[in-house]
Amino acid sequence: MSKKDIFDKRVPLLDLVKKINLWVSKKGTLHGVKEIEERGSFIIVRTHCNAVSRGRNSKNSRRARWLRQRRYITPCKKCKIPDWKLKRFAGKKS
Ligand SMILES: [Zn+2]
Protein backbone atom coordinates (compact mmCIF):
# COMPACT_ATOMS: atom_id res chain seq x y z
CA MET A 1 0.00 0.00 0.00
CA SER A 2 1.42 3.35 -0.98
CA LYS A 3 1.06 6.63 0.90
CA LYS A 4 -1.15 7.87 -1.87
CA ASP A 5 -3.73 5.24 -0.96
CA ILE A 6 -3.69 6.22 2.70
CA PHE A 7 -4.48 9.83 1.94
CA ASP A 8 -6.97 9.22 -0.83
CA LYS A 9 -9.34 12.15 -1.30
CA ARG A 10 -12.40 9.96 -1.53
CA VAL A 11 -11.88 8.42 1.88
CA PRO A 12 -14.32 9.66 4.55
CA LEU A 13 -12.87 11.06 7.75
CA LEU A 14 -13.72 7.93 9.75
CA ASP A 15 -11.67 5.65 7.51
CA LEU A 16 -8.85 8.14 7.37
CA VAL A 17 -8.64 8.42 11.15
CA LYS A 18 -8.88 4.64 11.54
CA LYS A 19 -5.93 4.20 9.23
CA ILE A 20 -3.58 6.80 10.63
CA ASN A 21 -4.79 6.73 14.25
CA LEU A 22 -4.24 10.44 14.56
CA TRP A 23 -6.62 13.27 15.21
CA VAL A 24 -6.21 16.99 14.80
CA SER A 25 -8.03 19.38 17.12
CA LYS A 26 -9.62 22.63 16.06
CA LYS A 27 -6.56 24.46 17.33
CA GLY A 28 -4.28 22.26 15.26
CA THR A 29 -2.98 19.97 17.98
CA LEU A 30 -2.23 16.48 16.77
CA HIS A 31 -3.51 13.74 19.09
CA GLY A 32 -3.17 9.99 19.17
CA VAL A 33 -6.48 8.13 18.79
CA LYS A 34 -7.53 5.64 21.46
CA GLU A 35 -11.11 4.96 20.42
CA ILE A 36 -13.27 5.95 17.55
CA GLU A 37 -16.99 5.56 17.21
CA GLU A 38 -19.41 6.32 14.43
CA ARG A 39 -22.62 8.10 15.39
CA GLY A 40 -24.82 8.99 12.48
CA SER A 41 -23.01 11.51 10.34
CA PHE A 42 -20.55 12.25 13.11
CA ILE A 43 -17.59 10.47 14.55
CA ILE A 44 -16.65 10.57 18.20
CA VAL A 45 -12.97 10.28 18.94
CA ARG A 46 -11.32 9.63 22.29
CA THR A 47 -7.69 10.61 22.27
CA HIS A 48 -4.86 9.17 24.35
CA CYS A 49 -4.98 12.25 26.57
CA ASN A 50 -8.63 11.32 27.28
CA ALA A 51 -10.20 14.19 25.43
CA VAL A 52 -13.38 13.47 23.54
CA SER A 53 -13.90 15.22 20.27
CA ARG A 54 -16.65 15.13 17.72
CA GLY A 55 -16.30 15.70 14.01
CA ARG A 56 -18.43 15.40 10.96
CA ASN A 57 -17.68 12.23 9.00
CA SER A 58 -17.10 14.06 5.78
CA LYS A 59 -14.52 13.86 3.05
CA ASN A 60 -14.40 17.61 2.79
CA SER A 61 -14.40 18.92 6.33
CA ARG A 62 -11.57 21.16 7.40
CA ARG A 63 -10.32 18.39 9.65
CA ALA A 64 -10.28 15.79 6.87
CA ARG A 65 -8.39 18.27 4.73
CA TRP A 66 -5.82 18.91 7.41
CA LEU A 67 -5.23 15.22 7.99
CA ARG A 68 -4.95 14.54 4.28
CA GLN A 69 -2.55 17.40 3.80
CA ARG A 70 -0.61 16.23 6.87
CA ARG A 71 -1.06 19.57 8.53
CA TYR A 72 -0.94 20.30 12.23
CA ILE A 73 0.51 22.98 14.43
CA THR A 74 1.87 21.04 17.36
CA PRO A 75 1.77 17.41 18.57
CA CYS A 76 -0.03 16.81 21.86
CA LYS A 77 2.47 16.30 24.68
CA LYS A 78 0.11 14.16 26.74
CA CYS A 79 -0.59 11.79 23.85
CA LYS A 80 3.13 11.11 23.38
CA ILE A 81 2.85 10.29 19.72
CA PRO A 82 5.99 8.33 18.79
CA ASP A 83 8.48 9.95 16.46
CA TRP A 84 8.15 7.34 13.78
CA LYS A 85 4.44 8.01 13.61
CA LEU A 86 4.94 11.74 13.28
CA LYS A 87 7.51 11.16 10.57
CA ARG A 88 5.25 8.78 8.75
CA PHE A 89 2.44 11.29 9.00
CA ALA A 90 4.68 14.03 7.66
CA GLY A 91 5.60 11.76 4.76
CA LYS A 92 9.29 11.80 5.54
CA LYS A 93 11.42 8.74 5.09
CA SER A 94 12.87 8.64 8.60
ZN1 LIG B 1 -3.69 14.50 23.13
PDB file of N, CA, C and O in Angstrom, residues 3 20 40 65 76 82 88:
ATOM      1  N   LYS A   3       1.553   5.495   0.107  1.00  0.00           N
ATOM      2  CA  LYS A   3       1.056   6.632   0.896  1.00  0.00           C
ATOM      3  C   LYS A   3      -0.110   7.310   0.202  1.00  0.00           C
ATOM      4  O   LYS A   3      -0.982   7.871   0.829  1.00  0.00           O
ATOM      5  N   ILE A  20      -4.783   6.121  10.133  1.00  0.00           N
ATOM      6  CA  ILE A  20      -3.578   6.795  10.627  1.00  0.00           C
ATOM      7  C   ILE A  20      -3.546   6.889  12.148  1.00  0.00           C
ATOM      8  O   ILE A  20      -2.491   7.126  12.721  1.00  0.00           O
ATOM      9  N   GLY A  40     -24.123   8.285  13.553  1.00  0.00           N
ATOM     10  CA  GLY A  40     -24.815   8.991  12.481  1.00  0.00           C
ATOM     11  C   GLY A  40     -23.812   9.585  11.512  1.00  0.00           C
ATOM     12  O   GLY A  40     -22.906   8.890  11.059  1.00  0.00           O
ATOM     13  N   ARG A  65      -9.362  17.622   5.610  1.00  0.00           N
ATOM     14  CA  ARG A  65      -8.394  18.271   4.729  1.00  0.00           C
ATOM     15  C   ARG A  65      -7.029  18.388   5.414  1.00  0.00           C
ATOM     16  O   ARG A  65      -6.001  18.113   4.823  1.00  0.00           O
ATOM     17  N   CYS A  76       0.406  16.793  20.470  1.00  0.00           N
ATOM     18  CA  CYS A  76      -0.032  16.810  21.860  1.00  0.00           C
ATOM     19  C   CYS A  76       1.035  16.147  22.739  1.00  0.00           C
ATOM     20  O   CYS A  76       1.465  15.037  22.461  1.00  0.00           O
ATOM     21  N   PRO A  82       4.591   8.677  19.075  1.00  0.00           N
ATOM     22  CA  PRO A  82       5.986   8.326  18.786  1.00  0.00           C
ATOM     23  C   PRO A  82       6.516   9.032  17.535  1.00  0.00           C
ATOM     24  O   PRO A  82       5.758   9.334  16.612  1.00  0.00           O
ATOM     25  N   ARG A  88       6.058   9.431   9.775  1.00  0.00           N
ATOM     26  CA  ARG A  88       5.251   8.782   8.753  1.00  0.00           C
ATOM     27  C   ARG A  88       4.123   9.701   8.314  1.00  0.00           C
ATOM     28  O   ARG A  88       3.822   9.834   7.140  1.00  0.00           O
TER      29      ARG A  88
END
